Short mmCIF file of C-alpha atoms in Angstrom, two decimals:
data_model
loop_
_atom_site.label_atom_id
_atom_site.label_comp_id
_atom_site.label_asym_id
_atom_site.label_seq_id
_atom_site.Cartn_x
_atom_site.Cartn_y
_atom_site.Cartn_z
CA UNK A 1 -17.97 -6.72 2.38
CA UNK A 2 -21.06 -5.87 0.36
CA UNK A 3 -23.26 -6.19 3.45
CA UNK A 4 -20.95 -3.81 5.28
CA UNK A 5 -21.08 -1.33 2.41
CA UNK A 6 -24.89 -1.55 2.35
CA UNK A 7 -25.19 -1.09 6.12
CA UNK A 8 -22.73 1.81 6.15
CA UNK A 9 -24.63 3.47 3.33
CA UNK A 10 -27.87 3.24 5.32
CA UNK A 11 -26.06 4.95 8.20
CA UNK A 12 -24.73 7.68 5.93
CA UNK A 13 -21.11 6.52 6.00
CA UNK A 14 -19.44 7.15 2.62
CA UNK A 15 -17.80 4.16 0.92
CA UNK A 16 -14.40 5.88 1.00
CA UNK A 17 -14.61 5.90 4.81
CA UNK A 18 -14.68 2.09 5.01
CA UNK A 19 -11.54 0.00 5.39
CA UNK A 20 -11.42 -3.76 5.00
CA UNK A 21 -8.28 -5.58 6.07
CA UNK A 22 -9.22 -8.93 4.51
CA UNK A 23 -7.66 -11.34 6.98
CA UNK A 24 -9.15 -14.86 7.21
CA UNK A 25 -12.16 -15.97 9.18
CA UNK A 26 -11.18 -18.19 12.13
CA UNK A 27 -7.50 -17.43 11.64
CA UNK A 28 -6.83 -14.17 13.50
CA UNK A 29 -5.75 -15.70 16.81
CA UNK A 30 -3.31 -18.05 15.15
CA UNK A 31 -2.01 -15.20 12.98
CA UNK A 32 -1.12 -13.05 16.00
CA UNK A 33 0.35 -15.96 17.98
CA UNK A 34 1.85 -18.71 15.80
CA UNK A 35 2.14 -16.77 12.54
CA UNK A 36 3.44 -13.38 13.56
CA UNK A 37 6.23 -13.57 10.95
CA UNK A 38 5.51 -16.64 8.82
CA UNK A 39 2.31 -16.57 6.72
CA UNK A 40 -0.78 -18.36 7.94
CA UNK A 41 -2.68 -20.58 5.47
CA UNK A 42 -6.47 -20.22 5.67
CA UNK A 43 -8.26 -23.49 6.43
CA UNK A 44 -11.20 -22.38 4.32
CA UNK A 45 -9.64 -20.73 1.26
CA UNK A 46 -6.04 -22.03 1.31
CA UNK A 47 -4.94 -18.39 0.85
CA UNK A 48 -1.78 -17.12 2.58
CA UNK A 49 -2.32 -13.44 1.74
CA UNK A 50 -5.13 -10.89 1.53
CA UNK A 51 -6.98 -11.89 -1.66
CA UNK A 52 -9.29 -8.88 -2.03
CA UNK A 53 -8.36 -6.09 -4.42
CA UNK A 54 -10.59 -3.70 -2.46
CA UNK A 55 -8.86 -4.42 0.86
CA UNK A 56 -6.50 -1.93 2.47
CA UNK A 57 -3.40 -3.94 1.51
CA UNK A 58 -4.15 -6.55 -1.16
CA UNK A 59 -1.49 -9.24 -1.25
CA UNK A 60 -0.28 -8.67 2.31
CA UNK A 61 0.82 -12.01 3.73
CA UNK A 62 -1.36 -13.31 6.54
CA UNK A 63 1.03 -12.50 9.39
CA UNK A 64 0.52 -10.87 12.75
CA UNK A 65 3.06 -8.22 11.85
CA UNK A 66 1.11 -7.23 8.71
CA UNK A 67 -2.23 -7.31 10.52
CA UNK A 68 -0.95 -4.95 13.20
CA UNK A 69 0.63 -2.67 10.60
CA UNK A 70 -2.61 -2.55 8.57
CA UNK A 71 -4.65 -1.71 11.66
CA UNK A 72 -2.21 1.06 12.60
CA UNK A 73 -2.48 2.42 9.03
CA UNK A 74 -6.23 2.75 9.50
CA UNK A 75 -5.74 4.53 12.82
CA UNK A 76 -3.26 6.93 11.19
CA UNK A 77 -5.75 7.71 8.41
CA UNK A 78 -8.83 8.07 10.57
CA UNK A 79 -7.52 9.57 13.85
CA UNK A 80 -10.48 8.17 15.81
CA UNK A 81 -11.64 9.73 19.02
CA UNK A 82 -13.15 6.42 20.15
CA UNK A 83 -12.35 2.81 19.22
CA UNK A 84 -14.87 0.03 19.82
CA UNK A 85 -13.30 -3.42 19.90
CA UNK A 86 -14.18 -6.94 20.95
CA UNK A 87 -12.84 -7.88 24.34
CA UNK A 88 -9.65 -9.93 24.62
CA UNK A 89 -11.73 -11.99 27.08
CA UNK A 90 -14.31 -13.02 24.47
CA UNK A 91 -14.31 -16.79 24.00
CA UNK A 92 -14.50 -16.51 20.19
CA UNK A 93 -10.88 -16.70 18.95
CA UNK A 94 -11.25 -14.05 16.20
CA UNK A 95 -12.98 -11.64 18.57
CA UNK A 96 -10.39 -12.19 21.29
CA UNK A 97 -7.48 -11.71 18.86
CA UNK A 98 -9.02 -8.60 17.32
CA UNK A 99 -9.28 -7.07 20.78
CA UNK A 100 -5.60 -7.76 21.38
CA UNK A 101 -4.64 -6.20 18.03
CA UNK A 102 -6.77 -3.13 18.78
CA UNK A 103 -5.27 -2.57 22.22
CA UNK A 104 -1.60 -2.59 21.22
CA UNK A 105 -1.27 0.78 19.43
CA UNK A 106 -3.57 2.50 21.88
CA UNK A 107 -1.76 1.13 24.90
CA UNK A 108 1.57 2.32 23.48
CA UNK A 109 0.09 5.78 22.95
CA UNK A 110 -1.54 5.80 26.42
CA UNK A 111 -4.95 6.31 24.83
CA UNK A 112 -6.75 3.35 26.40
CA UNK A 113 -9.35 5.74 27.78
CA UNK A 114 -10.50 6.12 24.15
CA UNK A 115 -11.35 2.42 23.87
CA UNK A 116 -14.49 0.49 24.73
CA UNK A 117 -14.85 -3.28 24.62
CA UNK A 118 -17.69 -5.74 24.32
CA UNK A 119 -18.04 -9.47 24.86
CA UNK A 120 -20.31 -11.52 22.62
CA UNK A 121 -19.33 -15.10 23.42
CA UNK A 122 -18.90 -16.66 26.84
CA UNK A 123 -19.22 -13.80 29.26
CA UNK A 124 -21.18 -13.29 32.41
CA UNK A 125 -22.80 -9.91 32.99
CA UNK A 126 -19.99 -9.11 35.44
CA UNK A 127 -17.38 -9.68 32.76
CA UNK A 128 -19.35 -7.49 30.33
CA UNK A 129 -19.33 -4.62 32.82
CA UNK A 130 -15.60 -5.04 33.43
CA UNK A 131 -14.91 -5.12 29.70
CA UNK A 132 -16.45 -1.67 29.15
CA UNK A 133 -14.15 0.02 31.62
CA UNK A 134 -11.44 2.06 29.87
CA UNK A 135 -8.90 1.00 32.50
CA UNK A 136 -9.61 -2.71 32.11
CA UNK A 137 -6.67 -4.79 30.86
#
């Protein structure tokens, strides 16, 4: 989080414009699939809830429901005109799951044209081009 604060500061983004959800590394895909209602236990920290007091919702259980709700809270606060998200086709499980979480509220609001995606892991250049299209699903 400190690195993100430092980078944002260099870019002129005020600290009160940063939101950290605090969900576990390498656990996001399982949280949105197998642990939508029941809390996920982090393999690395043994935590079952957001442990960071500076996160958006400290103490929120690691569930897909809470993750989606926290993300929607950020959208409600920020009212972004553009959302950049990892592609649901990325081979990295956290990236893929984050893309799925990001799409849901925008798809429901028919605002997919305000989203752009990227692929970091496991994509050919053709997949990267497809992932940047606002109509890609």
